[in-house]
Structures are given as structure tokens and as C-alpha cells.
Coordinates of C-alpha atoms in Angstrom, one line a residue:
M64 CA -40.7 11.5 15.4
E65 CA -38.8 8.4 16.6
K66 CA -39.8 9.0 20.2
V67 CA -43.5 9.4 19.2
E68 CA -43.4 6.1 17.3
E69 CA -41.7 4.4 20.3
V70 CA -44.4 5.6 22.7
E71 CA -47.1 4.4 20.2
E72 CA -45.5 0.9 20.0
V73 CA -45.4 0.6 23.8
E74 CA -49.0 1.7 24.1
E75 CA -50.1 -0.8 21.5
V76 CA -48.4 -3.6 23.5
R77 CA -49.9 -2.4 26.7
R78 CA -53.5 -2.4 25.1
S79 CA -53.0 -5.9 23.7
V80 CA -51.8 -7.3 27.1
G81 CA -54.7 -5.5 28.9
A82 CA -57.2 -7.1 26.6
A83 CA -55.7 -10.5 27.3
Y84 CA -55.9 -9.8 31.0
V85 CA -59.6 -9.0 30.9
F86 CA -60.3 -12.1 28.8
V87 CA -58.6 -14.4 31.3
V88 CA -60.1 -12.8 34.4
S89 CA -63.6 -13.1 32.9
A90 CA -63.0 -16.8 32.3
F91 CA -62.2 -17.2 36.0
G92 CA -65.1 -15.1 37.3
R93 CA -67.2 -16.3 40.1
T94 CA -70.7 -15.4 41.5
S95 CA -71.4 -14.5 45.1
N96 CA -72.6 -18.0 45.6
G97 CA -69.2 -19.6 44.8
S98 CA -67.4 -21.5 47.5
I99 CA -64.6 -20.1 49.7
K100 CA -62.1 -22.4 48.0
E101 CA -63.1 -21.1 44.6
L102 CA -62.7 -17.5 45.8
F103 CA -59.2 -18.1 47.1
A104 CA -58.3 -19.8 43.8
E105 CA -59.6 -16.8 41.9
V106 CA -57.5 -14.4 44.0
Y107 CA -54.4 -16.6 43.5
V108 CA -54.7 -16.8 39.8
R109 CA -55.4 -13.0 39.4
G110 CA -52.3 -12.2 41.5
W111 CA -50.0 -14.4 39.3
L112 CA -51.6 -13.1 36.1
S113 CA -51.0 -9.5 37.2
T114 CA -47.3 -10.2 37.9
A115 CA -46.9 -11.8 34.5
V116 CA -48.6 -8.8 32.8
S117 CA -46.2 -6.4 34.5
F118 CA -43.2 -8.4 33.3
I119 CA -44.5 -8.5 29.7
V120 CA -45.0 -4.8 29.6
A121 CA -41.6 -4.0 31.1
F122 CA -39.9 -6.4 28.6
A123 CA -41.7 -4.7 25.7
I124 CA -40.5 -1.2 26.8
V125 CA -36.9 -2.3 27.3
A126 CA -36.8 -4.1 23.9
A127 CA -38.2 -1.0 22.2
L128 CA -35.5 1.2 23.8
Q129 CA -32.7 -1.1 23.1
A130 CA -33.7 -1.3 19.4
Q131 CA -33.0 2.4 19.2
D132 CA -29.4 1.9 20.5
R133 CA -28.3 -0.8 18.1
R134 CA -28.1 1.5 15.1
T135 CA -24.5 2.2 14.1
A136 CA -23.1 5.7 14.1
V137 CA -26.5 7.3 13.6
T138 CA -26.3 11.1 13.8
P139 CA -28.9 13.9 13.2
V140 CA -28.5 15.6 9.8
A141 CA -27.4 19.2 9.9
G142 CA -30.0 21.7 8.9
G143 CA -32.7 19.1 8.2
T144 CA -34.7 16.1 9.5
G145 CA -33.8 12.5 9.6
T146 CA -30.7 10.6 10.5
A147 CA -27.6 9.3 8.7
Q148 CA -24.8 6.8 9.4
M149 CA -21.5 8.6 9.9
Y150 CA -18.4 7.6 7.8
S151 CA -15.0 6.9 9.3
Q152 CA -13.2 10.2 8.4
L153 CA -11.1 13.1 9.6
M154 CA -12.1 16.4 11.1
H155 CA -9.5 18.9 9.8
V156 CA -9.2 22.0 12.0
R157 CA -7.1 25.1 12.0
F158 CA -6.3 26.7 15.4
T159 CA -7.4 30.3 15.4
S160 CA -5.4 30.9 18.6
P161 CA -2.4 29.0 20.1
V162 CA -2.9 26.0 22.4
V163 CA -1.1 26.8 25.6
A164 CA -0.3 24.5 28.6
P165 CA -3.2 24.6 31.1
A166 CA -2.3 26.3 34.3
G167 CA -2.7 24.5 37.7
P168 CA 0.1 22.3 39.1
P169 CA 0.6 19.8 37.9
G170 CA -1.2 19.7 34.5
G171 CA -4.9 20.8 34.2
E172 CA -7.6 21.1 31.7
S173 CA -8.8 23.9 29.4
E174 CA -10.8 24.5 26.2
V175 CA -9.8 26.1 22.9
R176 CA -11.8 26.8 19.7
A177 CA -10.7 25.9 16.2
R178 CA -12.2 26.3 12.7
L179 CA -13.5 23.1 11.0
L180 CA -12.1 23.1 7.4
N181 CA -14.2 20.2 6.0
P182 CA -17.7 19.0 6.3
V183 CA -18.5 15.8 8.3
L184 CA -20.3 13.4 6.0
G185 CA -22.6 10.5 6.4
R186 CA -24.8 8.2 4.5
G187 CA -28.5 8.9 4.5
A188 CA -31.4 6.8 3.4
T189 CA -30.8 7.5 -0.3
Q190 CA -27.6 9.6 -0.7
Q191 CA -24.6 11.1 1.0
T192 CA -25.5 13.9 3.4
V193 CA -23.7 16.6 5.5
L194 CA -23.8 16.0 9.3
I195 CA -21.7 19.0 10.3
P196 CA -21.0 21.8 7.8
A197 CA -17.5 23.2 7.1
D198 CA -16.4 26.6 8.3
V199 CA -17.9 26.3 11.8
D200 CA -16.2 26.5 15.2
V201 CA -15.5 23.4 17.2
N202 CA -14.6 23.2 20.9
I203 CA -11.5 21.2 21.7
Q204 CA -10.8 19.9 25.2
V205 CA -7.1 20.3 26.1
R206 CA -5.8 18.2 29.0
L207 CA -2.3 17.8 30.4
G208 CA -1.7 14.8 32.6
A209 CA 1.1 12.7 34.0
G210 CA 2.8 10.6 31.4
N211 CA 4.5 8.1 33.7
A212 CA 4.2 6.7 37.2
A213 CA 6.9 9.0 38.6
R214 CA 5.1 12.0 37.2
T215 CA 8.3 13.4 35.7
N216 CA 6.9 13.4 32.1
A217 CA 3.6 14.8 30.8
T218 CA 1.1 13.7 28.1
L219 CA -1.1 16.1 26.2
Y220 CA -4.6 14.9 25.3
L221 CA -6.8 16.7 22.7
R222 CA -10.4 15.9 21.7
I223 CA -13.2 17.7 19.9
M224 CA -16.2 17.7 22.2
S225 CA -18.8 19.8 20.4
A226 CA -19.5 21.9 17.3
N227 CA -21.2 25.3 17.1
V228 CA -23.4 24.7 14.1
D229 CA -26.3 27.0 14.9
P230 CA -26.4 29.8 17.6
A231 CA -30.1 28.9 18.2
E232 CA -29.2 25.3 18.8
G233 CA -26.1 26.0 21.0
R234 CA -23.3 23.5 21.2
R235 CA -24.0 20.3 19.4
R236 CA -22.3 17.3 21.1
F237 CA -20.0 15.7 18.6
A238 CA -17.0 13.9 20.2
S239 CA -14.0 12.9 18.0
G240 CA -11.3 10.4 18.6
E241 CA -8.4 11.5 20.9
V242 CA -5.1 12.8 19.8
R243 CA -2.1 12.6 22.2
H244 CA 1.5 13.7 22.5
E245 CA 4.1 12.8 25.1
Y246 CA 6.7 15.2 26.5
V247 CA 10.0 14.7 28.2
G248 CA 9.5 16.7 31.4
W249 CA 6.5 19.1 31.8
P250 CA 5.6 22.2 29.7
K251 CA 5.5 25.4 31.7
A252 CA 2.2 27.0 32.5
D253 CA 1.0 29.1 29.4
E254 CA 3.8 27.7 27.2
V255 CA 2.7 27.4 23.6
L256 CA 2.1 23.7 22.7
I257 CA 0.5 24.2 19.3
P258 CA 1.0 27.5 17.4
Q259 CA -1.7 29.6 15.9
N260 CA -2.8 28.6 12.4
A261 CA -1.4 25.1 12.8
T262 CA -3.6 22.4 11.3
L263 CA -4.5 19.1 13.0
S264 CA -6.7 16.1 12.0
F265 CA -9.0 14.4 14.5
P266 CA -10.2 10.9 13.6
L267 CA -13.9 10.1 13.6
Y268 CA -15.1 6.4 13.6
G269 CA -18.1 5.1 11.9
I270 CA -19.0 2.9 8.8
A271 CA -16.5 2.3 6.0
P272 CA -16.1 5.4 3.9
D273 CA -16.8 5.4 0.1
S274 CA -14.4 6.4 -2.6
S275 CA -15.8 9.9 -3.0
T276 CA -15.2 10.7 0.7
A277 CA -11.5 9.7 0.4
A278 CA -11.1 11.7 -2.8
G279 CA -12.6 14.8 -1.4
D280 CA -10.3 14.7 1.7
A281 CA -7.1 15.1 -0.4
N282 CA -7.6 18.9 -0.7
Y283 CA -6.7 19.8 2.9
P284 CA -3.3 21.1 4.1
S285 CA -2.2 18.2 6.3
H286 CA -3.0 14.6 7.0
P287 CA -2.1 12.2 9.8
I288 CA -0.2 8.9 10.2
L289 CA -2.6 7.5 12.8
Q290 CA -1.7 6.0 16.2
Q291 CA -2.1 2.2 16.2
S292 CA -0.7 2.0 12.6
A293 CA 1.6 -1.0 12.3
L294 CA 4.7 -1.0 10.1
R295 CA 6.5 -4.2 9.1
A296 CA 10.1 -3.4 8.0
A297 CA 13.3 -5.2 7.2
L298 CA 16.9 -3.8 7.3
I299 CA 18.5 -3.3 3.9
D300 CA 22.2 -2.5 4.1
Q301 CA 23.6 -3.5 7.5
P302 CA 22.5 -5.8 10.3
I303 CA 22.2 -4.6 14.0
D304 CA 24.6 -6.8 16.0
V305 CA 26.5 -6.7 19.3
T306 CA 29.1 -4.2 17.9
N307 CA 26.6 -1.5 16.9
A308 CA 23.4 -2.2 18.9
G309 CA 24.2 0.6 21.4
S310 CA 25.6 3.1 18.9
N311 CA 22.5 5.4 18.7
K312 CA 22.8 5.4 14.9
L313 CA 20.2 5.1 12.2
F314 CA 19.9 2.0 9.9
R315 CA 18.1 2.1 6.6
A316 CA 15.1 -0.2 6.1
Q317 CA 12.0 -0.5 4.1
L318 CA 8.4 -1.7 4.5
T319 CA 7.9 -5.3 3.4
E320 CA 4.1 -4.8 3.2
D321 CA 1.5 -2.0 3.2
M322 CA 1.0 -0.2 6.5
E323 CA -1.7 -1.9 8.6
Y324 CA -4.2 0.1 10.6
T325 CA -5.1 -1.9 13.7
G326 CA -8.2 0.0 14.8
G327 CA -10.2 -3.2 14.4
P328 CA -13.2 -4.2 12.2
S329 CA -15.6 -1.9 14.2
A330 CA -13.4 1.1 13.4
P331 CA -12.4 1.3 9.7
M332 CA -9.4 3.5 8.8
P333 CA -10.7 7.1 8.4
A334 CA -10.7 8.4 4.9
G335 CA -7.8 10.7 4.2
A336 CA -5.4 9.2 6.7
I337 CA -1.9 8.4 5.4
K338 CA -1.3 4.8 4.5
L339 CA 2.3 4.0 3.7
P340 CA 2.8 1.5 0.9
K341 CA 5.1 -1.5 0.6
G342 CA 8.6 -0.4 -0.2
T343 CA 8.5 2.9 1.7
E344 CA 12.0 3.8 3.0
V345 CA 12.2 4.0 6.8
W346 CA 15.0 4.5 9.3
V347 CA 15.6 2.4 12.4
R348 CA 17.4 3.8 15.5
S349 CA 19.3 1.4 17.8
Y350 CA 20.6 2.6 21.1
E351 CA 21.4 1.5 24.6
P352 CA 19.4 3.4 27.2
D353 CA 21.8 2.6 30.1
P354 CA 25.3 1.1 29.1
E355 CA 26.0 0.6 32.8
A356 CA 22.8 -1.2 33.8
Q357 CA 23.5 -3.9 36.4
L358 CA 21.1 -6.4 34.8
G359 CA 23.2 -6.4 31.6
H360 CA 23.2 -4.7 28.2
G361 CA 20.1 -4.1 26.3
A362 CA 19.4 -2.3 23.0
N363 CA 16.2 -0.5 22.1
M364 CA 15.3 -0.5 18.4
S365 CA 12.5 1.7 16.9
I366 CA 11.5 3.2 13.6
D367 CA 12.2 6.9 14.0
F368 CA 11.7 8.2 10.5
V369 CA 9.7 7.4 7.4
V370 CA 10.4 8.9 4.0
I371 CA 7.4 10.6 2.3
N372 CA 7.9 12.4 -1.1
G373 CA 11.7 12.4 -0.5
K374 CA 11.6 13.9 3.0
R375 CA 12.2 12.3 6.3
V376 CA 9.2 12.5 8.6
N377 CA 9.8 11.7 12.3
I378 CA 7.4 9.3 14.0
R379 CA 7.3 7.5 17.3
T380 CA 6.9 3.8 17.6
V381 CA 7.0 1.5 20.6
P382 CA 10.6 0.3 20.8
E383 CA 11.6 -3.3 20.7
R384 CA 14.2 -4.2 23.4
R385 CA 16.8 -6.9 22.9
P386 CA 19.4 -8.0 25.5
F387 CA 22.9 -8.6 24.1
T388 CA 26.4 -9.6 25.3
P389 CA 29.2 -7.5 23.9
G390 CA 31.7 -9.6 22.0
A391 CA 29.3 -12.5 21.5
M392 CA 30.1 -14.5 18.3
A393 CA 28.1 -16.6 16.0
I394 CA 28.8 -18.9 13.1
S395 CA 28.9 -17.0 9.8
P396 CA 26.2 -17.7 7.2
D397 CA 28.7 -19.7 5.0
G398 CA 29.7 -21.8 8.0
K399 CA 33.4 -21.1 7.5
G400 CA 34.0 -18.5 10.3
R401 CA 32.7 -16.6 13.1
V402 CA 30.9 -13.2 13.0
P403 CA 29.5 -10.8 15.7
E404 CA 26.1 -12.1 16.9
A405 CA 23.2 -10.4 15.2
L406 CA 20.3 -8.9 17.0
W407 CA 18.5 -8.0 13.8
P408 CA 19.8 -9.6 10.5
T409 CA 19.1 -7.9 7.2
N410 CA 16.0 -8.9 5.2
Q411 CA 14.2 -10.1 8.3
P412 CA 10.8 -8.3 8.8
R413 CA 10.0 -6.8 12.3
R414 CA 6.7 -5.2 13.3
F415 CA 6.5 -1.8 15.0
V416 CA 3.3 0.1 16.1
L417 CA 3.0 3.9 16.3
S418 CA 2.5 5.0 19.8
E419 CA 1.0 8.4 18.8
Q420 CA -0.4 10.2 15.8
Q421 CA 1.9 12.3 13.6
E422 CA 0.4 15.2 11.6
V423 CA 2.2 15.7 8.2
S424 CA 1.8 18.9 6.2
D425 CA 1.9 19.0 2.4
N426 CA 5.4 20.5 2.5
G427 CA 6.7 17.6 4.6
S428 CA 6.8 19.4 8.0
T429 CA 5.4 17.7 11.1
L430 CA 3.6 18.9 14.1
W431 CA 5.5 17.0 16.8
T432 CA 9.2 16.4 17.4
Y433 CA 10.6 13.6 19.5
P434 CA 13.6 13.0 21.8
E435 CA 16.5 11.2 20.1
N436 CA 16.3 8.1 22.2
P437 CA 13.0 7.3 24.0
N438 CA 13.5 4.6 26.5
K439 CA 10.0 3.0 26.4
A440 CA 6.5 4.0 25.5
E441 CA 5.5 5.5 28.8
E442 CA 8.9 6.9 30.0
Y443 CA 11.5 8.8 28.0
R444 CA 15.2 9.2 28.6
L445 CA 16.8 12.5 27.7
A446 CA 19.5 12.5 25.0
P447 CA 23.1 13.0 26.3
G448 CA 23.8 16.6 27.2
S449 CA 20.2 17.6 27.5
P450 CA 19.0 19.6 30.6
P451 CA 17.2 17.6 33.3
P452 CA 13.4 17.3 33.0
V453 CA 11.2 20.0 34.6
V454 CA 9.5 18.8 37.7
P455 CA 5.8 20.0 37.8
Q456 CA 5.1 22.9 40.0
G457 CA 3.2 22.2 43.2
T458 CA 4.7 18.8 43.7
P459 CA 5.8 18.4 47.3
P460 CA 9.6 18.4 47.7
S461 CA 11.2 15.0 48.0
P462 CA 12.8 14.0 51.3
P463 CA 16.6 14.5 51.4
Q464 CA 18.5 11.6 50.0
P465 CA 21.5 10.0 51.7
G466 CA 24.9 10.9 50.2
R467 CA 25.9 8.8 47.2
P468 CA 29.3 8.4 45.7
N469 CA 30.1 10.5 42.6
T470 CA 28.9 9.0 39.4
T471 CA 30.0 9.8 35.9
S472 CA 28.0 12.3 33.8
A473 CA 25.9 11.2 30.8
D474 CA 28.6 12.5 28.4
E475 CA 31.4 10.6 30.2
A476 CA 29.2 7.4 30.3
R477 CA 28.7 7.7 26.5
K478 CA 32.4 8.1 25.9
R479 CA 33.2 5.1 28.0
A480 CA 30.6 3.0 26.2
E481 CA 32.0 4.0 22.8
A482 CA 35.6 3.2 24.0
L483 CA 34.4 -0.2 25.3
R484 CA 32.7 -1.0 22.0
A485 CA 35.8 0.1 20.0
C486 CA 38.1 -2.1 22.2
Q487 CA 35.8 -5.1 21.8
L488 CA 35.6 -4.7 18.0
R489 CA 39.4 -4.4 17.9
A490 CA 39.8 -7.6 20.0
I491 CA 37.4 -9.5 17.6
T492 CA 39.3 -8.2 14.6
E493 CA 42.7 -9.1 16.0
H494 CA 41.7 -12.6 17.1
P495 CA 39.2 -13.8 14.4
R496 CA 39.6 -17.4 15.4
G497 CA 38.2 -16.8 18.9
G498 CA 39.5 -19.0 21.6
L499 CA 41.4 -18.1 24.8
E500 CA 43.3 -15.1 23.3
Q501 CA 40.1 -13.4 22.1
A502 CA 38.4 -14.1 25.5
Q503 CA 41.4 -12.5 27.3
A504 CA 41.3 -9.5 25.0
L505 CA 37.6 -8.9 25.6
A506 CA 38.1 -9.3 29.4
A507 CA 40.8 -6.7 29.2
C508 CA 38.4 -4.3 27.5
S509 CA 35.9 -4.7 30.3
Q510 CA 38.5 -4.2 33.0
A511 CA 39.9 -1.0 31.4
K512 CA 39.0 2.2 33.2

């Protein structure tokens, strides 16, 4: 119906312009007795007028087509006629078969089907309407690609590409937002990445959802904390300072304001997504990725857990990196002494952003697990004692490396770092006034083997 109206509009413009053309040409008409000069003038005017008419017709066609593209989130209504504006919402699916790592070194792409648990809703001309009904199959693209420049880690990408609404219609194109998960190393070919019967929520973006859409979404078995959600948290009990910044320990904190979804004004937060309120308990991890780095010491701080209904839920945020100098001292808050220099004092809010979505079931279990100490968003370092990452099959072998002197293992490096921190803390405690004696004691810690 819309395309018929569009053609009729263009034809009406063309007829109007044609009538104007005939009128102007008749006004410039000449008889056979006209002069040669007048004849050339007529040909010139008609040529320019013809060019102008062509531009007017082309502009009218383009304007009509562009008017069709400016409508926001307009989607055909399932099982009927007309269109509707799609709400920002979630597509809850249950995998009817396991998701396995695509074959083909390295990475690859495959497709898996899942069952849609909820209807996809939109706003019609007069009321809420169903765009995609519940209990139909959807087709999910599964892609495994390199997660870092060195290709030592992998990233899993998942996206709904179409829905099987009606066998007579075939696949209805209906792309969702993308869900991703990053791995340390590479999954082996045909390794199970998501088990059968697991549930996952895919975000859809459209107009702001109404209250009934959000209320109806509460009935499904799992909901996501979305990627790009921002958490502003402050430490409660203990600051992170130069004595514990590299300890790989957890520090209790809480949100100082409601979780912020940073998708932007053109992508409202989908109905049903988890929004953590102000006061939510979270846990911050602080660790030193490489205690023997030649460029100096640096601590990574990230929110690794949030507490939902009394249970710790692991999440992944982009870490904040802070350089520090072991043994560095600062004036105490009361101005009467010296204390270890703080990297993150208590009651000082810091902002962290989720680097990937985490699906949380009603019983508090999560879909993804994470390494204990990720180095940075695109590259992860294995926890001490973990096996080395799996190199993707098919990668050409590296050229032989020249012989290097023996280096300490990860476990030995961790023990040395702990001993160094203990020695520095002891030196600070034994020489609270600082000065030359404390400096000598700290230097002795650094020189100890």
C-alpha cells in the first residue's frame, strides 16, 4: 500500500511539471516566418527548461523515498497489515541445542536456532501490537574471532538475524543487538560454549518502552546487566594504597547513584534489563598485572562482583590503571603524621563501565565466568598457576626465538612480590617518622633477593 501511494505521488508531481512545461513552451512558440535569431532563442530556452524539469522530477522522487526512511523503528505487524514502532526491549531465548565453537582455524561462523520465549511488542496507530509472536524459532549467528592483536585470545559474538514466524513467509529479517563474551585463549573446535536449555536475552532498540512492557518482562527466567552500563562506586571499609594495591584482593564498595545506561538518547534502555539502584553492594579487585614491569609499578582496579538478592554476581568492567611507588608516604588526614599514599581513598566515587553483558538467572547464577585478574579490556592475563592460553589451530608456527636467560615462574614472581610488600610495610611501621632510616630500610627491601 505504501509503495502504491509513493508511485502515485511521484506521478502527480510529474504531471504537474509536464503541464508547466507545455505552458511555457507554448508561450515561446514561433511560426515558420520567425527569424533565425528567434529560432535559436527558442531552442536555447527549451533546452534549459528541459534540464530544469528533469532536476525537479528527480528531486521529487528522492524526497518521497527519503520520507519513507525517516520513520523510527517501523516494523511490519505479525499476522496483519500496517506498521508499528518497536519498543526498546529484550528478546528472551532458550537454546534448544548447545552452542559449540565454530570449526575452522582460527575461529569461524555458524548458525544455531533457539526458541523465543516472549513476544516482540510495538506501538501501532491506536494500541500496543505484536510484531513477532512468542514460541517461534529464531536464527542466531555465532561468530568466533580474534580478541586481541596478538590473536592469543578469542571473542564470541552472538546476534539474532531472523525469525521463523510463518513457513509460507520464510525467514523474517529481524536483527537484534549483539551479545559478546571474551575468552582467555581459544575454545577448541566443537567445544560447548553455551549449554542446551540455557537462556539469554538479546537487546532490541527502538522507542522508549511503556510501563506495561516492563511489567510483562518480569516473568522470564533470566535478565541481563547490559554492556555499556556505568557504575559509580565508592570504597567503604578500606582504602586502596601503595601497601595493598597489588594484593589481588577484594575491597567492599557500594554504588553512590543508580546505575546509568550509556546507550544514548537514540537507544533507550530496553525494558526488563537489570538496573542496579544506589546503595547496591559491589566488590572491587585491585591487582598488579606485572610486579616486575620495567616501566614501574601499576595497579589495575575493577568492579568484579555486584550483590543481587544477597548473592555475588560476577561482572566484567574496564579496569582503571593507576601507577604507584611502593613505600610512598603522604600526610595523614589530621596533619599529624604520615600514612601510605592512597590510590583510591574511601568515600570517593569512581566510575566503571561494563565491557560485556552478563546474564543473571532468577536463582542468582550467571552465564559467563571471568578470569581472576584481567589485564585490560582487549587482552587478559591468566591467573597465577593457570595453564598457558591455547594457540588457535592453523596459525603458522612462530620462528625460533633466541635463547633467553631463565626467568622466574608466575608463582615465584607472586611470592617475591608478596615478600617485597611485606618488607616495605614492616619498614614503614618500624620507622613511622620517615627520614633517612626509613629510606634505607625500603632500599634494603628492594635489593633483597
